[in-house]
PDB file of C-alpha atoms in Angstrom:
ATOM      1  CA  UNK A   1     -18.539  41.885  10.774  1.00 37.00           C
ATOM      2  CA  UNK A   2     -17.169  38.900  12.585  1.00 39.00           C
ATOM      3  CA  UNK A   3     -13.980  37.660  10.987  1.00 41.00           C
ATOM      4  CA  UNK A   4     -13.078  35.006  13.536  1.00 42.00           C
ATOM      5  CA  UNK A   5     -12.328  31.550  12.193  1.00 43.00           C
ATOM      6  CA  UNK A   6     -14.162  28.661  13.765  1.00 44.00           C
ATOM      7  CA  UNK A   7     -12.222  25.393  13.754  1.00 43.00           C
ATOM      8  CA  UNK A   8     -14.491  22.375  13.847  1.00 44.00           C
ATOM      9  CA  UNK A   9     -13.411  18.744  13.964  1.00 41.00           C
ATOM     10  CA  UNK A  10     -15.610  15.774  13.177  1.00 41.00           C
ATOM     11  CA  UNK A  11     -13.926  12.415  13.156  1.00 41.00           C
ATOM     12  CA  UNK A  12     -15.312   9.083  12.025  1.00 39.00           C
ATOM     13  CA  UNK A  13     -13.014   6.156  11.542  1.00 43.00           C
ATOM     14  CA  UNK A  14     -12.825   2.478  12.312  1.00 44.00           C
ATOM     15  CA  UNK A  15      -9.720   0.596  13.406  1.00 44.00           C
ATOM     16  CA  UNK A  16      -8.257  -1.582  10.646  1.00 49.00           C
ATOM     17  CA  UNK A  17      -8.799  -5.315  10.904  1.00 56.00           C
ATOM     18  CA  UNK A  18      -6.059  -7.262  12.638  1.00 67.00           C
ATOM     19  CA  UNK A  19      -3.980  -9.605  10.504  1.00 79.00           C
ATOM     20  CA  UNK A  20      -1.564 -10.684  13.243  1.00 81.00           C
ATOM     21  CA  UNK A  21      -2.514 -14.347  12.915  1.00 84.00           C
ATOM     22  CA  UNK A  22      -2.232 -14.210   9.114  1.00 84.00           C
ATOM     23  CA  UNK A  23       1.234 -12.654   9.349  1.00 85.00           C
ATOM     24  CA  UNK A  24       2.445 -15.209  11.888  1.00 88.00           C
ATOM     25  CA  UNK A  25       1.201 -18.193   9.862  1.00 87.00           C
ATOM     26  CA  UNK A  26       2.422 -16.744   6.562  1.00 85.00           C
ATOM     27  CA  UNK A  27       5.910 -16.043   7.879  1.00 88.00           C
ATOM     28  CA  UNK A  28       6.217 -19.515   9.458  1.00 89.00           C
ATOM     29  CA  UNK A  29       5.073 -21.278   6.282  1.00 87.00           C
ATOM     30  CA  UNK A  30       7.390 -19.285   4.054  1.00 84.00           C
ATOM     31  CA  UNK A  31      10.458 -19.638   6.273  1.00 89.00           C
ATOM     32  CA  UNK A  32      10.024 -23.400   6.181  1.00 88.00           C
ATOM     33  CA  UNK A  33       9.569 -23.421   2.420  1.00 84.00           C
ATOM     34  CA  UNK A  34      12.543 -21.118   1.788  1.00 85.00           C
ATOM     35  CA  UNK A  35      14.801 -23.528   3.690  1.00 87.00           C
ATOM     36  CA  UNK A  36      13.536 -26.501   1.672  1.00 85.00           C
ATOM     37  CA  UNK A  37      13.641 -24.717  -1.687  1.00 79.00           C
ATOM     38  CA  UNK A  38      17.103 -23.222  -1.187  1.00 85.00           C
ATOM     39  CA  UNK A  39      18.453 -26.564  -0.050  1.00 85.00           C
ATOM     40  CA  UNK A  40      17.187 -28.348  -3.136  1.00 79.00           C
ATOM     41  CA  UNK A  41      18.247 -25.449  -5.341  1.00 79.00           C
ATOM     42  CA  UNK A  42      21.851 -25.784  -4.210  1.00 83.00           C
ATOM     43  CA  UNK A  43      21.658 -29.582  -4.394  1.00 81.00           C
ATOM     44  CA  UNK A  44      20.505 -29.669  -8.042  1.00 76.00           C
ATOM     45  CA  UNK A  45      22.195 -26.372  -9.065  1.00 75.00           C
ATOM     46  CA  UNK A  46      18.926 -24.753 -10.213  1.00 72.00           C
ATOM     47  CA  UNK A  47      19.022 -20.967 -10.490  1.00 70.00           C
ATOM     48  CA  UNK A  48      15.246 -20.967 -10.963  1.00 65.00           C
ATOM     49  CA  UNK A  49      14.751 -22.647  -7.586  1.00 71.00           C
ATOM     50  CA  UNK A  50      17.325 -20.397  -5.957  1.00 77.00           C
ATOM     51  CA  UNK A  51      15.721 -17.326  -7.550  1.00 69.00           C
ATOM     52  CA  UNK A  52      12.317 -18.408  -6.305  1.00 68.00           C
ATOM     53  CA  UNK A  53      13.789 -19.114  -2.845  1.00 77.00           C
ATOM     54  CA  UNK A  54      15.413 -15.670  -2.828  1.00 74.00           C
ATOM     55  CA  UNK A  55      12.144 -14.090  -3.775  1.00 69.00           C
ATOM     56  CA  UNK A  56      10.332 -16.032  -1.063  1.00 74.00           C
ATOM     57  CA  UNK A  57      12.962 -14.931   1.456  1.00 78.00           C
ATOM     58  CA  UNK A  58      12.376 -11.329   0.476  1.00 72.00           C
ATOM     59  CA  UNK A  59       8.682 -11.969   1.019  1.00 73.00           C
ATOM     60  CA  UNK A  60       9.378 -13.310   4.507  1.00 81.00           C
ATOM     61  CA  UNK A  61      11.189 -10.063   5.237  1.00 79.00           C
ATOM     62  CA  UNK A  62       8.395  -8.162   3.501  1.00 76.00           C
ATOM     63  CA  UNK A  63       5.730  -9.882   5.584  1.00 82.00           C
ATOM     64  CA  UNK A  64       7.701  -9.073   8.736  1.00 86.00           C
ATOM     65  CA  UNK A  65       8.028  -5.452   7.610  1.00 81.00           C
ATOM     66  CA  UNK A  66       4.319  -5.199   6.810  1.00 80.00           C
ATOM     67  CA  UNK A  67       3.451  -6.789  10.158  1.00 83.00           C
ATOM     68  CA  UNK A  68       5.690  -4.318  11.950  1.00 84.00           C
ATOM     69  CA  UNK A  69       4.082  -1.406  10.122  1.00 82.00           C
ATOM     70  CA  UNK A  70       0.576  -2.664  10.878  1.00 80.00           C
ATOM     71  CA  UNK A  71       1.483  -3.117  14.551  1.00 84.00           C
ATOM     72  CA  UNK A  72       3.086   0.326  14.910  1.00 84.00           C
ATOM     73  CA  UNK A  73       0.064   1.896  13.196  1.00 80.00           C
ATOM     74  CA  UNK A  74      -2.014   0.873  16.244  1.00 83.00           C
ATOM     75  CA  UNK A  75       0.178   2.923  18.597  1.00 85.00           C
ATOM     76  CA  UNK A  76      -2.019   5.481  20.419  1.00 87.00           C
ATOM     77  CA  UNK A  77      -1.407   9.217  19.983  1.00 85.00           C
ATOM     78  CA  UNK A  78       1.095  11.003  22.195  1.00 88.00           C
ATOM     79  CA  UNK A  79       2.236  14.583  22.709  1.00 90.00           C
ATOM     80  CA  UNK A  80       5.112  13.890  20.317  1.00 89.00           C
ATOM     81  CA  UNK A  81       3.167  11.857  17.732  1.00 88.00           C
ATOM     82  CA  UNK A  82      -0.295  13.356  17.906  1.00 82.00           C
ATOM     83  CA  UNK A  83      -1.691  10.930  15.308  1.00 82.00           C
ATOM     84  CA  UNK A  84       0.130   7.960  16.788  1.00 83.00           C
ATOM     85  CA  UNK A  85       2.368   6.044  14.373  1.00 85.00           C
ATOM     86  CA  UNK A  86      -0.231   5.432  11.665  1.00 83.00           C
ATOM     87  CA  UNK A  87       2.194   6.547   8.947  1.00 86.00           C
ATOM     88  CA  UNK A  88       4.456   3.584   9.701  1.00 86.00           C
ATOM     89  CA  UNK A  89       2.209   1.380   7.556  1.00 83.00           C
ATOM     90  CA  UNK A  90       3.036   3.641   4.582  1.00 87.00           C
ATOM     91  CA  UNK A  91       6.755   3.320   5.312  1.00 87.00           C
ATOM     92  CA  UNK A  92       6.342  -0.467   5.519  1.00 84.00           C
ATOM     93  CA  UNK A  93       4.686  -0.573   2.091  1.00 83.00           C
ATOM     94  CA  UNK A  94       7.478   1.590   0.657  1.00 87.00           C
ATOM     95  CA  UNK A  95      10.136  -0.599   2.257  1.00 84.00           C
ATOM     96  CA  UNK A  96       8.425  -3.676   0.854  1.00 78.00           C
ATOM     97  CA  UNK A  97       8.597  -2.291  -2.657  1.00 82.00           C
ATOM     98  CA  UNK A  98      12.294  -1.401  -2.346  1.00 84.00           C
ATOM     99  CA  UNK A  99      13.047  -4.852  -0.916  1.00 77.00           C
ATOM    100  CA  UNK A 100      11.411  -6.527  -3.896  1.00 76.00           C
ATOM    101  CA  UNK A 101      13.401  -4.430  -6.343  1.00 82.00           C
ATOM    102  CA  UNK A 102      16.648  -5.476  -4.644  1.00 80.00           C
ATOM    103  CA  UNK A 103      15.615  -9.129  -4.968  1.00 73.00           C
ATOM    104  CA  UNK A 104      14.793  -8.504  -8.625  1.00 78.00           C
ATOM    105  CA  UNK A 105      18.289  -7.183  -9.340  1.00 82.00           C
ATOM    106  CA  UNK A 106      19.932 -10.243  -7.763  1.00 75.00           C
ATOM    107  CA  UNK A 107      17.752 -12.640  -9.762  1.00 74.00           C
ATOM    108  CA  UNK A 108      18.402 -10.894 -13.078  1.00 82.00           C
ATOM    109  CA  UNK A 109      22.164 -10.789 -12.516  1.00 81.00           C
ATOM    110  CA  UNK A 110      22.400 -14.504 -11.732  1.00 74.00           C
ATOM    111  CA  UNK A 111      20.102 -15.532 -14.583  1.00 77.00           C
ATOM    112  CA  UNK A 112      21.975 -13.492 -17.202  1.00 82.00           C
ATOM    113  CA  UNK A 113      25.274 -15.017 -16.107  1.00 76.00           C
ATOM    114  CA  UNK A 114      23.874 -18.530 -16.537  1.00 73.00           C
ATOM    115  CA  UNK A 115      22.155 -18.176 -19.912  1.00 78.00           C
ATOM    116  CA  UNK A 116      25.419 -18.647 -21.790  1.00 72.00           C
ATOM    117  CA  UNK A 117      26.548 -21.562 -19.635  1.00 69.00           C
ATOM    118  CA  UNK A 118      23.480 -23.353 -18.239  1.00 68.00           C
ATOM    119  CA  UNK A 119      24.158 -26.159 -15.747  1.00 64.00           C
ATOM    120  CA  UNK A 120      22.596 -29.614 -15.856  1.00 65.00           C
ATOM    121  CA  UNK A 121      19.290 -29.431 -13.984  1.00 67.00           C
ATOM    122  CA  UNK A 122      17.291 -32.190 -12.257  1.00 68.00           C
ATOM    123  CA  UNK A 123      14.023 -31.049 -13.784  1.00 72.00           C
ATOM    124  CA  UNK A 124      11.700 -33.402 -11.902  1.00 77.00           C
ATOM    125  CA  UNK A 125      13.115 -32.367  -8.512  1.00 77.00           C
ATOM    126  CA  UNK A 126      12.725 -28.709  -9.441  1.00 75.00           C
ATOM    127  CA  UNK A 127       9.079 -29.263 -10.375  1.00 81.00           C
ATOM    128  CA  UNK A 128       8.246 -31.151  -7.166  1.00 83.00           C
ATOM    129  CA  UNK A 129       9.807 -28.525  -4.903  1.00 80.00           C
ATOM    130  CA  UNK A 130       8.173 -25.644  -6.787  1.00 78.00           C
ATOM    131  CA  UNK A 131       4.838 -27.493  -6.583  1.00 85.00           C
ATOM    132  CA  UNK A 132       5.055 -27.265  -2.803  1.00 85.00           C
ATOM    133  CA  UNK A 133       5.596 -23.535  -3.267  1.00 81.00           C
ATOM    134  CA  UNK A 134       2.268 -23.192  -5.067  1.00 86.00           C
ATOM    135  CA  UNK A 135       0.479 -24.620  -2.032  1.00 87.00           C
ATOM    136  CA  UNK A 136       2.430 -22.540   0.511  1.00 85.00           C
ATOM    137  CA  UNK A 137       2.136 -19.246  -1.363  1.00 82.00           C
ATOM    138  CA  UNK A 138      -1.481 -19.809  -2.322  1.00 85.00           C
ATOM    139  CA  UNK A 139      -2.447 -20.549   1.284  1.00 85.00           C
ATOM    140  CA  UNK A 140      -0.589 -17.465   2.526  1.00 84.00           C
ATOM    141  CA  UNK A 141      -2.258 -15.247  -0.103  1.00 83.00           C
ATOM    142  CA  UNK A 142      -5.663 -16.521   1.006  1.00 85.00           C
ATOM    143  CA  UNK A 143      -4.932 -15.328   4.556  1.00 82.00           C
ATOM    144  CA  UNK A 144      -4.653 -11.735   3.299  1.00 80.00           C
ATOM    145  CA  UNK A 145      -7.374 -11.822   0.636  1.00 75.00           C
ATOM    146  CA  UNK A 146     -10.058 -10.109   2.703  1.00 71.00           C
ATOM    147  CA  UNK A 147      -7.911  -7.047   3.431  1.00 63.00           C
ATOM    148  CA  UNK A 148      -6.361  -6.438   0.022  1.00 57.00           C
ATOM    149  CA  UNK A 149      -8.861  -3.801  -1.180  1.00 62.00           C
ATOM    150  CA  UNK A 150      -8.767  -1.428   1.774  1.00 62.00           C
ATOM    151  CA  UNK A 151      -5.104  -1.388   2.820  1.00 69.00           C
ATOM    152  CA  UNK A 152      -2.095  -0.994   0.512  1.00 73.00           C
ATOM    153  CA  UNK A 153       0.111  -2.549   3.208  1.00 74.00           C
ATOM    154  CA  UNK A 154      -2.007  -5.723   3.273  1.00 78.00           C
ATOM    155  CA  UNK A 155      -2.372  -5.590  -0.506  1.00 75.00           C
ATOM    156  CA  UNK A 156       1.402  -5.628  -0.818  1.00 73.00           C
ATOM    157  CA  UNK A 157       1.559  -8.826   1.237  1.00 75.00           C
ATOM    158  CA  UNK A 158      -1.295 -10.367  -0.769  1.00 80.00           C
ATOM    159  CA  UNK A 159       0.237  -9.495  -4.147  1.00 75.00           C
ATOM    160  CA  UNK A 160       3.592 -10.933  -3.137  1.00 73.00           C
ATOM    161  CA  UNK A 161       2.003 -14.251  -2.268  1.00 79.00           C
ATOM    162  CA  UNK A 162      -0.193 -14.436  -5.367  1.00 78.00           C
ATOM    163  CA  UNK A 163       2.761 -13.624  -7.604  1.00 73.00           C
ATOM    164  CA  UNK A 164       4.874 -16.208  -5.801  1.00 75.00           C
ATOM    165  CA  UNK A 165       2.239 -18.872  -6.428  1.00 79.00           C
ATOM    166  CA  UNK A 166       2.231 -17.965 -10.124  1.00 76.00           C
ATOM    167  CA  UNK A 167       6.036 -17.930 -10.213  1.00 74.00           C
ATOM    168  CA  UNK A 168       6.190 -21.358  -8.585  1.00 77.00           C
ATOM    169  CA  UNK A 169       3.776 -22.606 -11.241  1.00 80.00           C
ATOM    170  CA  UNK A 170       6.158 -21.319 -13.912  1.00 77.00           C
ATOM    171  CA  UNK A 171       9.076 -23.102 -12.245  1.00 78.00           C
ATOM    172  CA  UNK A 172       7.043 -26.327 -12.188  1.00 84.00           C
ATOM    173  CA  UNK A 173       6.467 -26.055 -15.927  1.00 82.00           C
ATOM    174  CA  UNK A 174      10.115 -25.208 -16.594  1.00 80.00           C
ATOM    175  CA  UNK A 175      11.251 -28.198 -14.539  1.00 80.00           C
ATOM    176  CA  UNK A 176       8.999 -30.565 -16.429  1.00 85.00           C
ATOM    177  CA  UNK A 177      10.211 -29.219 -19.783  1.00 83.00           C
ATOM    178  CA  UNK A 178      13.852 -29.608 -18.697  1.00 80.00           C
ATOM    179  CA  UNK A 179      13.111 -33.123 -17.428  1.00 82.00           C
ATOM    180  CA  UNK A 180      11.679 -34.150 -20.796  1.00 81.00           C
ATOM    181  CA  UNK A 181      14.021 -32.232 -23.135  1.00 81.00           C
ATOM    182  CA  UNK A 182      17.237 -31.672 -21.192  1.00 76.00           C
ATOM    183  CA  UNK A 183      17.371 -28.030 -22.388  1.00 78.00           C
ATOM    184  CA  UNK A 184      19.217 -26.271 -19.558  1.00 72.00           C
ATOM    185  CA  UNK A 185      18.821 -22.662 -20.687  1.00 79.00           C
ATOM    186  CA  UNK A 186      15.121 -22.840 -19.897  1.00 78.00           C
ATOM    187  CA  UNK A 187      16.011 -22.499 -16.191  1.00 74.00           C
ATOM    188  CA  UNK A 188      17.650 -19.019 -16.369  1.00 78.00           C
ATOM    189  CA  UNK A 189      15.063 -17.863 -18.899  1.00 82.00           C
ATOM    190  CA  UNK A 190      12.304 -18.737 -16.427  1.00 78.00           C
ATOM    191  CA  UNK A 191      14.275 -16.786 -13.821  1.00 76.00           C
ATOM    192  CA  UNK A 192      14.121 -13.700 -16.033  1.00 83.00           C
ATOM    193  CA  UNK A 193      10.386 -14.210 -16.425  1.00 81.00           C
ATOM    194  CA  UNK A 194      10.160 -14.351 -12.625  1.00 75.00           C
ATOM    195  CA  UNK A 195      12.018 -11.038 -12.461  1.00 77.00           C
ATOM    196  CA  UNK A 196       9.575  -9.493 -14.933  1.00 83.00           C
ATOM    197  CA  UNK A 197       6.622 -10.597 -12.786  1.00 75.00           C
ATOM    198  CA  UNK A 198       8.285  -9.164  -9.666  1.00 74.00           C
ATOM    199  CA  UNK A 199       8.837  -5.820 -11.394  1.00 83.00           C
ATOM    200  CA  UNK A 200       5.263  -5.714 -12.676  1.00 79.00           C
ATOM    201  CA  UNK A 201       3.776  -6.373  -9.236  1.00 73.00           C
ATOM    202  CA  UNK A 202       6.192  -4.029  -7.485  1.00 79.00           C
ATOM    203  CA  UNK A 203       5.905  -0.941  -9.673  1.00 85.00           C
ATOM    204  CA  UNK A 204       2.339  -0.109  -8.678  1.00 81.00           C
ATOM    205  CA  UNK A 205       3.123  -0.712  -5.008  1.00 80.00           C
ATOM    206  CA  UNK A 206       6.214   1.501  -5.200  1.00 87.00           C
ATOM    207  CA  UNK A 207       4.413   4.309  -7.007  1.00 89.00           C
ATOM    208  CA  UNK A 208       1.448   4.367  -4.640  1.00 86.00           C
ATOM    209  CA  UNK A 209       3.532   4.115  -1.470  1.00 87.00           C
ATOM    210  CA  UNK A 210       5.781   6.974  -2.641  1.00 91.00           C
ATOM    211  CA  UNK A 211       2.694   9.083  -3.363  1.00 91.00           C
ATOM    212  CA  UNK A 212       1.339   8.352   0.115  1.00 89.00           C
ATOM    213  CA  UNK A 213       4.686   9.294   1.640  1.00 89.00           C
ATOM    214  CA  UNK A 214       4.454  12.662  -0.144  1.00 91.00           C
ATOM    215  CA  UNK A 215       0.901  13.276   1.139  1.00 89.00           C
ATOM    216  CA  UNK A 216      -0.622  13.011  -2.342  1.00 91.00           C
ATOM    217  CA  UNK A 217      -4.371  12.768  -2.813  1.00 93.00           C
ATOM    218  CA  UNK A 218      -5.172   9.023  -2.686  1.00 90.00           C
ATOM    219  CA  UNK A 219      -5.739   7.464  -6.107  1.00 86.00           C
ATOM    220  CA  UNK A 220      -9.281   6.454  -5.227  1.00 84.00           C
ATOM    221  CA  UNK A 221     -10.349  10.018  -4.362  1.00 91.00           C
ATOM    222  CA  UNK A 222     -11.360  12.623  -6.963  1.00 94.00           C
ATOM    223  CA  UNK A 223     -10.100  15.989  -5.665  1.00 95.00           C
ATOM    224  CA  UNK A 224     -12.412  18.056  -7.899  1.00 95.00           C
ATOM    225  CA  UNK A 225     -15.437  15.942  -6.986  1.00 95.00           C
ATOM    226  CA  UNK A 226     -14.730  16.428  -3.285  1.00 96.00           C
ATOM    227  CA  UNK A 227     -14.411  20.204  -3.770  1.00 94.00           C
ATOM    228  CA  UNK A 228     -17.674  20.298  -5.717  1.00 95.00           C
ATOM    229  CA  UNK A 229     -19.455  18.232  -3.047  1.00 95.00           C
ATOM    230  CA  UNK A 230     -18.317  20.622  -0.318  1.00 95.00           C
ATOM    231  CA  UNK A 231     -19.249  23.658  -2.406  1.00 93.00           C
ATOM    232  CA  UNK A 232     -22.762  22.239  -2.917  1.00 93.00           C
ATOM    233  CA  UNK A 233     -23.464  22.004   0.818  1.00 94.00           C
ATOM    234  CA  UNK A 234     -26.166  24.410   2.079  1.00 93.00           C
ATOM    235  CA  UNK A 235     -24.789  27.796   3.037  1.00 92.00           C
ATOM    236  CA  UNK A 236     -21.325  27.284   1.528  1.00 94.00           C
ATOM    237  CA  UNK A 237     -20.381  30.198  -0.725  1.00 92.00           C
ATOM    238  CA  UNK A 238     -16.832  29.018  -1.499  1.00 91.00           C
ATOM    239  CA  UNK A 239     -14.133  26.607  -0.422  1.00 92.00           C
ATOM    240  CA  UNK A 240     -10.363  26.935  -0.336  1.00 91.00           C
ATOM    241  CA  UNK A 241      -7.286  25.419   1.275  1.00 91.00           C
ATOM    242  CA  UNK A 242      -8.642  21.947   0.553  1.00 95.00           C
ATOM    243  CA  UNK A 243      -6.149  19.195   1.388  1.00 95.00           C
ATOM    244  CA  UNK A 244      -6.666  15.431   1.125  1.00 95.00           C
ATOM    245  CA  UNK A 245      -4.002  12.891   2.021  1.00 94.00           C
ATOM    246  CA  UNK A 246      -3.392   9.450   3.522  1.00 90.00           C
ATOM    247  CA  UNK A 247      -2.629   9.370   7.231  1.00 88.00           C
ATOM    248  CA  UNK A 248      -1.954   5.635   6.952  1.00 84.00           C
ATOM    249  CA  UNK A 249      -2.588   2.872   4.435  1.00 79.00           C
ATOM    250  CA  UNK A 250      -6.198   2.672   5.650  1.00 79.00           C
ATOM    251  CA  UNK A 251      -7.201   6.230   6.631  1.00 86.00           C
ATOM    252  CA  UNK A 252      -7.778   9.276   4.427  1.00 91.00           C
ATOM    253  CA  UNK A 253      -7.771  12.768   5.947  1.00 93.00           C
ATOM    254  CA  UNK A 254      -9.287  16.035   4.740  1.00 96.00           C
ATOM    255  CA  UNK A 255      -8.991  19.629   5.871  1.00 95.00           C
ATOM    256  CA  UNK A 256     -10.831  22.526   4.227  1.00 94.00           C
ATOM    257  CA  UNK A 257     -11.881  26.133   4.728  1.00 94.00           C
ATOM    258  CA  UNK A 258     -15.582  26.743   4.068  1.00 94.00           C
ATOM    259  CA  UNK A 259     -16.797  30.306   3.452  1.00 93.00           C
ATOM    260  CA  UNK A 260     -20.304  30.582   4.961  1.00 92.00           C
ATOM    261  CA  UNK A 261     -21.631  34.197   5.019  1.00 91.00           C
ATOM    262  CA  UNK A 262     -24.712  33.122   6.947  1.00 88.00           C
ATOM    263  CA  UNK A 263     -22.663  32.339  10.005  1.00 88.00           C
ATOM    264  CA  UNK A 264     -21.635  29.199  11.808  1.00 87.00           C
ATOM    265  CA  UNK A 265     -23.825  26.305  10.538  1.00 89.00           C
ATOM    266  CA  UNK A 266     -23.928  24.294  13.760  1.00 90.00           C
ATOM    267  CA  UNK A 267     -22.923  20.769  14.686  1.00 91.00           C
ATOM    268  CA  UNK A 268     -25.641  19.090  12.596  1.00 93.00           C
ATOM    269  CA  UNK A 269     -24.159  20.586   9.409  1.00 94.00           C
ATOM    270  CA  UNK A 270     -20.682  19.399  10.356  1.00 93.00           C
ATOM    271  CA  UNK A 271     -21.916  15.896  11.107  1.00 93.00           C
ATOM    272  CA  UNK A 272     -23.751  15.765   7.773  1.00 94.00           C
ATOM    273  CA  UNK A 273     -20.693  16.970   5.853  1.00 94.00           C
ATOM    274  CA  UNK A 274     -18.473  14.395   7.549  1.00 94.00           C
ATOM    275  CA  UNK A 275     -20.923  11.580   6.864  1.00 93.00           C
ATOM    276  CA  UNK A 276     -21.253  12.630   3.210  1.00 94.00           C
ATOM    277  CA  UNK A 277     -17.479  12.627   2.699  1.00 95.00           C
ATOM    278  CA  UNK A 278     -17.138   9.266   4.410  1.00 93.00           C
ATOM    279  CA  UNK A 279     -19.919   7.619   2.407  1.00 92.00           C
ATOM    280  CA  UNK A 280     -19.055   9.082  -0.999  1.00 93.00           C
ATOM    281  CA  UNK A 281     -15.273   9.248  -0.847  1.00 92.00           C
ATOM    282  CA  UNK A 282     -14.184   7.016   2.043  1.00 89.00           C
ATOM    283  CA  UNK A 283     -12.626   9.958   3.918  1.00 92.00           C
ATOM    284  CA  UNK A 284     -12.321   8.965   7.571  1.00 85.00           C
ATOM    285  CA  UNK A 285     -11.145  12.179   9.246  1.00 90.00           C
ATOM    286  CA  UNK A 286     -12.304  15.702   8.419  1.00 93.00           C
ATOM    287  CA  UNK A 287     -11.442  19.128   9.805  1.00 93.00           C
ATOM    288  CA  UNK A 288     -13.373  22.217   8.678  1.00 94.00           C
ATOM    289  CA  UNK A 289     -12.529  25.844   9.262  1.00 93.00           C
ATOM    290  CA  UNK A 290     -15.625  28.033   8.957  1.00 92.00           C
ATOM    291  CA  UNK A 291     -15.188  31.593   7.627  1.00 91.00           C
ATOM    292  CA  UNK A 292     -18.112  34.008   7.591  1.00 86.00           C
ATOM    293  CA  UNK A 293     -16.558  36.861   5.585  1.00 73.00           C
ATOM    294  CA  UNK A 294     -17.140  36.470   1.803  1.00 63.00           C
ATOM    295  CA  UNK A 295     -15.342  39.728   0.941  1.00 62.00           C
ATOM    296  CA  UNK A 296     -12.650  39.620  -1.764  1.00 52.00           C
ATOM    297  CA  UNK A 297     -10.061  40.868   0.759  1.00 56.00           C
ATOM    298  CA  UNK A 298     -10.748  38.110   3.295  1.00 53.00           C
ATOM    299  CA  UNK A 299      -7.134  36.995   2.841  1.00 55.00           C
ATOM    300  CA  UNK A 300      -6.421  39.686   5.427  1.00 52.00           C
ATOM    301  CA  UNK A 301      -8.116  37.373   7.946  1.00 54.00           C
ATOM    302  CA  UNK A 302      -7.183  33.963   6.520  1.00 63.00           C
ATOM    303  CA  UNK A 303      -3.495  33.424   5.886  1.00 57.00           C
ATOM    304  CA  UNK A 304      -4.229  30.634   3.378  1.00 57.00           C
ATOM    305  CA  UNK A 305      -6.944  32.262   1.281  1.00 55.00           C
ATOM    306  CA  UNK A 306      -4.491  33.906  -1.088  1.00 53.00           C
ATOM    307  CA  UNK A 307      -2.371  30.779  -1.634  1.00 57.00           C
ATOM    308  CA  UNK A 308      -2.241  29.417  -5.201  1.00 54.00           C
ATOM    309  CA  UNK A 309      -5.235  27.202  -5.956  1.00 53.00           C
ATOM    310  CA  UNK A 310      -4.973  23.726  -7.397  1.00 57.00           C
TER     311      UNK A 310
END
C-alpha cells in the first residue's frame, strides 16, 4: 500500500485595500489639532484638554504605527521571509494597544492628582477647542470606516478616532458645565471618564492582537465547524493536524492532513475544498496533505498523526 504523503497547495487571496491616503490625511489633521489643543490646554490650565491632546498624540503615533505595519505587510516574499512581512500588521496592532494603555496611565495619574485641588478652568475655551476635535476625529474615523470589519489593524485606527470624537464631545459638555457653574473638579473627573473609554476600546484590541501574535484560531472562525466541513468532503475518512491561524490582520491560513483511502483526489477536489473554506470561513490560504493509509498505525508514516488532538 502506498504510504507516501502528497502535499498540495491551493492559494486564494486578495491584497488588502490601500489606506495610504487615509493615513496621511489622518496624521496631518491630528498633528495640527494636537498642537492647537495642547497649546490651549496649557494656556487655560485644563487637564481635560491636555489629556485629550495626549490621547490624540498617541493616536498620531498609533496611526503612524498602523501605517507602517500596513506598508510592511505588502513586502513581497523572500528566501528569509517566505511569507513576506505580513505579520508586521499584527505587531502594529499590538503596539497600538500598548501605546494606548501607556497614554491611559498618564491621564489617570494627572487627573487623580488634580481632583483634590482643581484649577480654575476657562470652560468656554475648553468647549470650543474640543468642538474642533469632534470634527477632526470624526473626519479621520470616516476615512477608515470601510476597512474596519476586515482588518484589525485598520479597525484599531478607526476605533481610536471614533472614541476620540466621543471623548471630545464629553470635553465639550464638561467645558460648558464649568463655564456655567464654575465647578473645577468636573475637569479631572471627565479626564477619568476619558481614561475609562480608552481602556474599554483598547482591551479588545489588545486581546485580539495578542491572540494573533500567538497564532490562535481567529475569533471569527469556528475550529470544530471547519474540521466537520473538511471531514464531510467526498472521500475524506478522517482529518488530523488541523491548524488555523492569522498570517496577518487580513489573511487566515489553514493546514490539514486529510486521510483519503481512495487515493489522491485530484486538483478539482483541492480547488473545491479551498473555495468552500474561503466562502464559508474566510480562509484565504490552505495547504492539504493527503494520506491514503487509513490503518490505525498510520502514525508510523505521519509524524503528526499521533499528536494530541484538540
